[in-house]
CSV table of C-alpha atoms and ligand atoms in Angstrom, one decimal:
chain,number,residue,atom,x,y,z
A,1315,MET,CA,161.1,91.1,112.8
A,1316,ARG,CA,162.3,89.6,116.1
A,1317,ILE,CA,160.6,86.5,117.6
A,1318,THR,CA,161.4,85.2,121.1
A,1319,PHE,CA,160.7,81.7,122.3
A,1320,CYS,CA,160.0,81.0,126.0
A,1321,CYS,CA,158.4,77.6,126.5
A,1322,THR,CA,159.2,75.8,129.8
A,1323,HIS,CA,159.3,72.0,129.7
A,1324,THR,CA,160.4,71.7,126.1
A,1325,LYS,CA,163.8,71.9,124.2
A,1326,ALA,CA,163.9,75.1,122.2
A,1327,ALA,CA,166.2,73.9,119.3
A,1328,PRO,CA,163.7,72.0,117.1
A,1329,TRP,CA,161.1,74.8,117.5
A,1330,LEU,CA,163.6,77.5,116.6
A,1331,GLU,CA,164.7,75.5,113.5
A,1332,ILE,CA,161.2,75.2,112.2
A,1333,LEU,CA,160.5,78.9,112.9
A,1334,ARG,CA,163.7,80.0,111.2
A,1335,ALA,CA,162.9,77.9,108.1
A,1336,ALA,CA,159.4,79.3,107.9
A,1337,LEU,CA,160.4,83.0,108.5
A,1338,PRO,CA,163.9,83.4,107.0
A,1339,GLY,CA,164.0,87.2,107.4
A,1340,ALA,CA,163.3,87.2,111.1
A,1341,VAL,CA,165.7,87.0,114.1
A,1342,ILE,CA,164.4,84.1,116.2
A,1343,GLU,CA,165.9,83.3,119.5
A,1344,ASP,CA,165.4,81.4,122.7
A,1345,TRP,CA,164.7,83.9,125.5
A,1346,VAL,CA,167.3,84.7,128.1
A,1347,SER,CA,167.0,87.4,130.7
A,1348,GLY,CA,168.2,90.7,129.2
A,1349,ALA,CA,167.4,89.7,125.6
A,1350,PRO,CA,166.2,92.5,123.3
A,1351,VAL,CA,162.5,93.1,123.1
A,1352,ALA,CA,160.8,91.1,120.4
A,1353,ASP,CA,157.8,91.7,118.1
A,1354,TYR,CA,156.2,88.3,118.8
A,1355,ALA,CA,156.6,85.7,121.5
A,1356,VAL,CA,155.9,82.0,121.4
A,1357,VAL,CA,155.3,80.9,124.9
A,1358,TRP,CA,154.2,78.2,127.4
A,1359,SER,CA,154.1,79.1,131.1
A,1360,PRO,CA,156.6,81.9,130.8
A,1361,PRO,CA,157.8,83.6,134.1
A,1362,GLN,CA,156.4,87.0,135.0
A,1363,GLN,CA,160.0,88.3,134.5
A,1364,PHE,CA,159.8,87.4,130.8
A,1365,VAL,CA,156.6,89.5,130.4
A,1366,ASP,CA,158.0,92.4,132.5
A,1367,GLU,CA,161.3,92.5,130.5
A,1368,GLN,CA,159.6,92.2,127.1
A,1369,THR,CA,157.0,95.0,127.9
A,1370,ALA,CA,159.0,97.3,130.3
A,1371,ALA,CA,159.8,100.0,127.8
A,1372,PRO,CA,156.9,102.5,127.2
A,1373,GLY,CA,157.0,102.0,123.4
A,1374,HIS,CA,157.8,98.3,123.5
A,1375,SER,CA,157.3,96.4,120.3
A,1376,LEU,CA,155.8,93.2,121.6
A,1377,LYS,CA,152.5,92.8,119.6
A,1378,ALA,CA,151.4,89.3,120.5
A,1379,MET,CA,152.2,86.3,122.7
A,1380,PHE,CA,151.3,83.0,121.0
A,1381,ASN,CA,150.4,80.3,123.6
A,1382,THR,CA,151.5,76.8,122.4
A,1383,GLY,CA,148.3,75.3,124.0
A,1384,ALA,CA,144.6,75.9,123.9
A,1385,GLY,CA,144.1,76.7,127.5
A,1386,VAL,CA,145.3,80.1,128.7
A,1387,ASP,CA,144.4,79.9,132.4
A,1388,ALA,CA,148.1,79.9,133.5
A,1389,LEU,CA,149.0,82.8,131.2
A,1390,LEU,CA,146.1,84.9,132.5
A,1391,GLN,CA,147.6,84.6,136.0
A,1392,LEU,CA,150.4,86.8,134.8
A,1393,ARG,CA,150.3,90.6,134.5
A,1394,ILE,CA,150.3,91.2,130.8
A,1395,PRO,CA,149.7,94.7,129.3
A,1396,SER,CA,146.4,95.0,127.5
A,1397,ASN,CA,148.1,96.2,124.3
A,1398,VAL,CA,149.7,92.7,123.9
A,1399,LYS,CA,147.4,90.3,122.2
A,1400,LEU,CA,147.2,86.8,123.8
A,1401,VAL,CA,146.6,84.2,121.1
A,1402,ARG,CA,145.6,80.6,122.0
A,1403,LEU,CA,146.0,77.5,119.8
A,1404,ASN,CA,142.9,76.7,117.7
A,1405,ASP,CA,142.8,73.0,117.2
A,1406,ALA,CA,146.2,72.5,115.5
A,1407,GLY,CA,145.7,68.8,115.5
A,1408,MET,CA,144.3,68.6,119.1
A,1409,SER,CA,140.6,68.1,118.3
A,1410,VAL,CA,141.0,64.8,116.6
A,1411,GLN,CA,143.1,63.6,119.5
A,1412,MET,CA,140.5,64.8,122.0
A,1413,ALA,CA,137.7,63.1,120.0
A,1414,GLU,CA,139.7,59.8,120.1
A,1415,TYR,CA,140.4,60.0,123.8
A,1416,VAL,CA,136.8,60.9,124.9
A,1417,CYS,CA,135.2,58.3,122.6
A,1418,HIS,CA,137.6,55.7,123.8
A,1419,ALA,CA,136.8,56.5,127.5
A,1420,VAL,CA,133.0,56.5,126.9
A,1421,ILE,CA,133.1,53.3,124.9
A,1422,ARG,CA,135.5,51.5,127.3
A,1423,HIS,CA,133.0,52.3,130.1
A,1424,PHE,CA,129.8,51.7,128.2
A,1425,ARG,CA,131.0,48.3,126.9
A,1426,GLU,CA,132.5,47.3,130.3
A,1427,PHE,CA,135.9,46.5,128.7
A,1428,ASP,CA,137.7,46.8,132.0
A,1429,GLY,CA,135.4,44.1,133.4
A,1430,TYR,CA,136.1,41.8,130.4
A,1431,GLN,CA,139.8,42.4,130.7
A,1432,ALA,CA,139.8,41.4,134.4
A,1433,ASP,CA,137.8,38.2,133.6
A,1434,VAL,CA,140.1,37.3,130.7
A,1435,ALA,CA,143.1,37.8,133.0
A,1436,GLN,CA,141.6,35.0,135.2
A,1437,GLY,CA,140.9,32.8,132.2
A,1438,LYS,CA,137.1,33.4,132.4
A,1439,TRP,CA,134.9,33.4,129.2
A,1440,SER,CA,132.1,35.7,130.5
A,1441,TYR,CA,129.3,37.6,129.0
A,1442,ARG,CA,127.7,40.8,130.4
A,1443,LYS,CA,124.2,41.9,129.5
A,1444,PRO,CA,124.4,44.5,126.7
A,1445,ARG,CA,123.6,48.0,128.0
A,1446,GLY,CA,121.0,50.2,126.3
A,1447,ARG,CA,122.7,53.0,124.3
A,1448,ALA,CA,119.6,55.2,124.8
A,1449,ASP,CA,120.3,55.1,128.6
A,1450,PHE,CA,123.7,56.6,128.1
A,1451,PRO,CA,123.3,60.2,127.3
A,1452,VAL,CA,126.7,61.9,127.1
A,1453,GLY,CA,126.8,65.6,128.1
A,1454,VAL,CA,129.7,67.7,126.8
A,1455,MET,CA,130.5,70.9,128.8
A,1456,GLY,CA,132.0,73.4,126.4
A,1457,LEU,CA,131.2,73.4,122.7
A,1458,GLY,CA,134.2,75.3,121.4
A,1459,VAL,CA,136.9,74.0,119.1
A,1460,LEU,CA,137.4,70.8,121.1
A,1461,GLY,CA,134.0,70.2,122.7
A,1462,SER,CA,132.1,70.5,119.4
A,1463,ARG,CA,134.5,68.0,117.7
A,1464,VAL,CA,134.0,65.6,120.6
A,1465,ALA,CA,130.2,66.0,120.6
A,1466,ARG,CA,130.1,65.3,116.8
A,1467,ALA,CA,132.3,62.3,117.2
A,1468,LEU,CA,130.1,60.8,119.9
A,1469,THR,CA,127.0,61.1,117.7
A,1470,HIS,CA,128.6,58.6,115.3
A,1471,PHE,CA,128.3,55.9,117.9
A,1472,ASP,CA,124.6,56.7,118.3
A,1473,PHE,CA,124.8,57.9,122.0
A,1474,PRO,CA,122.3,60.6,122.8
A,1475,VAL,CA,124.6,63.7,122.9
A,1476,LEU,CA,124.0,66.9,124.8
A,1477,GLY,CA,126.1,70.0,124.9
A,1478,TRP,CA,126.4,73.0,127.2
A,1479,SER,CA,128.1,76.3,126.4
A,1480,ARG,CA,128.0,80.0,127.6
A,1481,THR,CA,126.2,81.3,124.6
A,1482,PRO,CA,123.7,79.2,122.4
A,1483,ARG,CA,125.4,76.8,119.9
A,1484,GLN,CA,123.9,74.5,117.3
A,1485,ILE,CA,125.4,71.2,116.3
A,1486,ASP,CA,123.7,68.6,114.2
A,1487,GLY,CA,122.5,65.7,116.3
A,1488,VAL,CA,123.4,67.3,119.6
A,1489,LYS,CA,120.8,68.7,122.0
A,1490,THR,CA,122.3,72.0,123.1
A,1491,PHE,CA,121.9,74.0,126.3
A,1492,SER,CA,123.4,77.3,127.3
A,1493,GLY,CA,124.1,79.5,130.3
A,1494,ALA,CA,123.2,79.3,133.9
A,1495,ALA,CA,119.5,79.1,133.1
A,1496,GLN,CA,119.8,75.7,131.3
A,1497,TRP,CA,122.7,74.2,133.4
A,1498,ASP,CA,120.5,72.0,135.7
A,1499,ASP,CA,118.4,70.8,132.7
A,1500,PHE,CA,121.6,69.8,131.0
A,1501,LEU,CA,123.0,68.0,134.1
A,1502,VAL,CA,119.9,66.0,135.0
A,1503,ALA,CA,119.7,64.8,131.4
A,1504,SER,CA,123.3,63.6,131.3
A,1505,LYS,CA,124.7,60.3,132.5
A,1506,VAL,CA,128.3,60.7,131.3
A,1507,LEU,CA,129.7,64.2,131.8
A,1508,VAL,CA,132.7,65.3,129.7
A,1509,CYS,CA,134.4,68.6,130.8
A,1510,LEU,CA,135.9,70.7,128.0
A,1511,LEU,CA,135.5,74.1,129.5
A,1512,PRO,CA,138.3,76.6,129.8
A,1513,LEU,CA,139.3,77.2,133.5
A,1514,THR,CA,138.0,80.7,134.4
A,1515,PRO,CA,136.6,82.2,137.6
A,1516,ASP,CA,133.1,81.1,136.4
A,1517,THR,CA,134.1,77.4,135.8
A,1518,ARG,CA,136.6,76.7,138.6
A,1519,ASN,CA,135.2,73.9,140.9
A,1520,ILE,CA,132.2,73.4,138.6
A,1521,LEU,CA,132.6,69.6,139.0
A,1522,ASN,CA,131.6,69.7,142.7
A,1523,PHE,CA,129.3,67.5,144.8
A,1524,ALA,CA,126.1,69.5,144.2
A,1525,ASN,CA,126.5,69.5,140.5
A,1526,LEU,CA,127.8,65.9,140.0
A,1527,ALA,CA,125.0,64.6,142.3
A,1528,LYS,CA,122.5,65.8,139.7
A,1529,LEU,CA,123.8,63.4,137.0
A,1530,LYS,CA,121.7,60.3,136.4
A,1531,GLU,CA,122.3,57.3,138.7
A,1532,ASP,CA,125.5,55.5,137.8
A,1533,GLY,CA,126.9,58.6,136.2
A,1534,TYR,CA,130.5,58.8,134.9
A,1535,VAL,CA,132.8,61.8,134.7
A,1536,ILE,CA,135.5,62.5,132.1
A,1537,ASN,CA,137.7,65.5,132.8
A,1538,VAL,CA,140.0,66.5,130.0
A,1539,ALA,CA,140.0,70.3,130.6
A,1540,ARG,CA,141.8,71.4,133.8
A,1541,GLY,CA,142.2,69.9,137.3
A,1542,GLY,CA,140.8,73.1,138.8
A,1543,HIS,CA,137.4,72.3,137.4
A,1544,LEU,CA,137.1,69.2,139.7
A,1545,VAL,CA,136.7,69.1,143.5
A,1546,ASP,CA,138.6,65.8,144.0
A,1547,ASP,CA,137.1,64.8,147.4
A,1548,ASP,CA,133.6,65.4,146.0
A,1549,LEU,CA,134.2,63.0,143.1
A,1550,ILE,CA,135.6,60.4,145.4
A,1551,ALA,CA,132.6,60.7,147.8
A,1552,LEU,CA,130.1,60.3,145.0
A,1553,VAL,CA,131.9,57.3,143.5
A,1554,ASN,CA,132.2,55.7,146.9
A,1555,ASN,CA,128.6,56.2,147.8
A,1556,GLY,CA,127.6,54.6,144.5
A,1557,HIS,CA,126.0,57.5,142.8
A,1558,LEU,CA,128.8,57.7,140.2
A,1559,ALA,CA,130.2,54.6,138.5
A,1560,GLY,CA,133.6,56.1,138.1
A,1561,ALA,CA,135.7,58.6,136.2
A,1562,THR,CA,138.5,59.0,133.7
A,1563,LEU,CA,140.7,62.0,134.5
A,1564,ASP,CA,143.5,63.4,132.4
A,1565,VAL,CA,144.1,66.7,134.3
A,1566,PHE,CA,144.8,67.4,137.9
A,1567,ARG,CA,145.1,70.3,140.3
A,1568,THR,CA,148.8,69.4,140.8
A,1569,GLU,CA,150.7,67.9,137.9
A,1570,PRO,CA,152.3,65.5,137.9
A,1571,LEU,CA,149.7,64.0,140.2
A,1572,PRO,CA,151.3,63.5,143.6
A,1573,GLY,CA,152.2,59.8,144.3
A,1574,ASP,CA,150.0,59.7,147.4
A,1575,HIS,CA,146.9,61.0,145.7
A,1576,PRO,CA,143.9,58.6,146.1
A,1577,PHE,CA,143.1,58.8,142.3
A,1578,TRP,CA,146.1,56.7,141.5
A,1579,ARG,CA,144.8,53.6,143.3
A,1580,HIS,CA,141.0,54.1,143.1
A,1581,PRO,CA,139.6,51.0,141.3
A,1582,LYS,CA,136.9,53.0,139.6
A,1583,ILE,CA,139.1,56.0,138.5
A,1584,THR,CA,141.3,55.9,135.5
A,1585,VAL,CA,144.2,58.4,135.4
A,1586,THR,CA,146.2,59.5,132.4
A,1587,PRO,CA,149.1,62.0,132.5
A,1588,HIS,CA,147.6,65.1,130.7
A,1589,THR,CA,147.9,63.5,127.4
A,1590,SER,CA,144.4,63.5,125.9
A,1591,ALA,CA,145.4,66.2,123.3
A,1592,ARG,CA,149.0,66.9,122.9
A,1593,THR,CA,150.5,70.0,121.3
A,1594,LEU,CA,151.9,68.9,117.9
A,1595,ARG,CA,155.0,70.9,117.1
A,1596,ASP,CA,154.6,71.1,113.3
A,1597,GLU,CA,150.9,71.9,113.3
A,1598,THR,CA,151.3,74.4,116.1
A,1599,LEU,CA,154.1,76.3,114.4
A,1600,ALA,CA,152.4,76.3,111.0
A,1601,GLN,CA,149.4,77.9,112.7
A,1602,ILE,CA,151.5,80.5,114.6
A,1603,VAL,CA,153.6,81.4,111.5
A,1604,GLY,CA,150.3,81.9,109.5
A,1605,LYS,CA,149.0,84.2,112.2
A,1606,ILE,CA,152.2,86.2,112.5
A,1607,GLN,CA,152.1,86.7,108.7
A,1608,ALA,CA,148.4,87.7,108.9
A,1609,LEU,CA,149.1,90.2,111.6
A,1610,GLU,CA,152.0,91.7,109.6
A,1611,ARG,CA,149.5,92.2,106.7
A,1612,GLY,CA,147.2,93.9,109.1
A,1613,GLU,CA,144.6,91.1,109.0
A,1614,ALA,CA,142.5,89.8,111.9
A,1615,ILE,CA,143.3,86.4,113.3
A,1616,GLU,CA,141.3,83.7,115.2
A,1617,GLY,CA,142.0,82.7,118.8
A,1618,VAL,CA,142.7,86.1,120.3
A,1619,VAL,CA,141.9,85.7,124.1
A,1620,ASP,CA,139.3,88.0,125.6
A,1621,HIS,CA,140.8,88.9,129.0
A,1622,ALA,CA,137.4,89.7,130.5
A,1623,ARG,CA,135.8,86.3,129.6
A,1624,GLY,CA,139.0,84.5,130.6
A,1625,TYR,CA,139.3,82.5,127.5
B,945,NAP,P1,137.2,77.1,123.2
B,945,NAP,O1,137.2,76.9,121.7
B,945,NAP,O2,137.5,78.5,123.7
B,945,NAP,O3,135.8,76.6,123.8
B,945,NAP,C1,135.4,76.9,125.1
B,945,NAP,C2,133.9,76.5,125.3
B,945,NAP,O4,133.6,76.6,126.6
B,945,NAP,C3,133.0,77.4,124.5
B,945,NAP,O5,131.9,76.6,123.9
B,945,NAP,C4,132.5,78.3,125.6
B,945,NAP,O6,131.2,78.9,125.3
B,945,NAP,C5,132.4,77.4,126.7
B,945,NAP,N1,132.4,78.1,128.0
B,945,NAP,C6,133.3,79.0,128.5
B,945,NAP,N2,133.0,79.5,129.7
B,945,NAP,C7,131.7,79.0,129.9
B,945,NAP,C8,130.8,79.1,131.0
B,945,NAP,N3,131.1,79.9,132.0
B,945,NAP,N4,129.7,78.4,130.9
B,945,NAP,C9,129.4,77.6,129.9
B,945,NAP,N5,130.2,77.4,128.8
B,945,NAP,C10,131.4,78.1,128.9
B,945,NAP,O7,138.3,76.1,123.9
B,945,NAP,P2,138.8,74.7,123.3
B,945,NAP,O8,139.9,74.9,122.3
B,945,NAP,O9,137.7,73.9,123.0
B,945,NAP,O10,139.6,74.2,124.7
B,945,NAP,C11,138.8,73.9,125.9
B,945,NAP,C12,139.8,73.6,127.0
B,945,NAP,O11,140.3,72.3,126.9
B,945,NAP,C13,141.0,74.5,127.1
B,945,NAP,O12,140.7,75.8,127.7
B,945,NAP,C14,142.0,73.7,127.9
B,945,NAP,O13,141.9,74.0,129.3
B,945,NAP,C15,141.5,72.3,127.7
B,945,NAP,N6,142.5,71.5,126.9
B,945,NAP,C16,143.0,70.3,127.5
B,945,NAP,C17,143.9,69.5,126.8
B,945,NAP,C18,144.4,68.3,127.4
B,945,NAP,O14,145.4,67.7,126.9
B,945,NAP,N7,143.9,67.8,128.5
B,945,NAP,C19,144.3,69.9,125.5
B,945,NAP,C20,143.8,71.1,125.0
B,945,NAP,C21,142.9,71.8,125.7
B,945,NAP,P3,130.9,79.8,124.0
B,945,NAP,O15,130.8,78.8,122.9
B,945,NAP,O16,129.6,80.4,124.3
B,945,NAP,O17,132.0,80.8,124.0
B,946,GLV,C1,146.7,71.6,127.0
B,946,GLV,O1,146.3,71.3,128.0
B,946,GLV,C2,146.3,72.8,126.3
B,946,GLV,O2,145.7,73.7,126.9
B,946,GLV,O3,146.6,72.9,125.1
């Protein structure tokens, strides 16, 4: 068996070492142009040339490309033959990180910790009126691997939690909505909106003026999915006109976020550098190795991307 590795923005050596230890009989190499065609590929943002070379021969052997992230929006921009499975990461240590990040952002906003920090910096011992938790319904867009974990985690802090997905889902303690028919009902009932959707033609620009204006007064936006979900100027307009209290953003249309982008300096917008749920090397490779072994035994695996759905 031959495995090729083509992940931009990461050093190949430690990944190859782990793969070689887990699959001792396999030939495992960092991809270079002209390399032999492999059976499996481990990828992040590979160039089109990689796909073209690996799939050029009519009877090519490439069976699956394993994405080292959960989101496959960038991969689906490439031309990939339909006989090559695209496999996304299923959790692999990301859902607990995402739950931490989102709960932290919700609680930091709800408890006004930024305000306390500013007061303390000026030596001020101040109290703020406690806010009513029942007035803080948190709506989670996307109830997949990450969204469902986040929604469940939020219920532990007794916030009213709502969730929206493409098809109906049930989660204990979460009021769920689905599809276009229930989209407005979900939005108007939410004060904090958390985006954990995949970026697809249906979800691009979904965080726009018309939709965000439907959130309850003093709404708050947390985008941890993809920058392409959010219309930046619409968010800024709604924060500046007072309908929204602010936002926490981890993902951006251009990453790194350009130095002159107004998000950097907006007092009500918190920015983090696409770090809410990092790919963890050991967990990721354990999952990929397990899936390669399952495919070799002819078994079905989780996380195979449906090209038509876009996720
Ligand atoms: P997932 O398991 O595939 O879940 C996707 C969820 O979105 C599902 O509930 C799905 O509905 C719902 N959905 C998809 N299209 C929809 C539509 N048009 N309308 C309503 N709901 C829709 O994905 P995941 O593993 O939770 O990851 C979600 C996204 O998080 C990834 O695609 C990635 O972009 C992002 N992410 C970000 C980071 C970061 O560090 N910031 C890290 C990892 C992932 P159904 O349940 O009906 O299928
Ligand atoms: C990170 O953004 C991922 O998609 O895993």
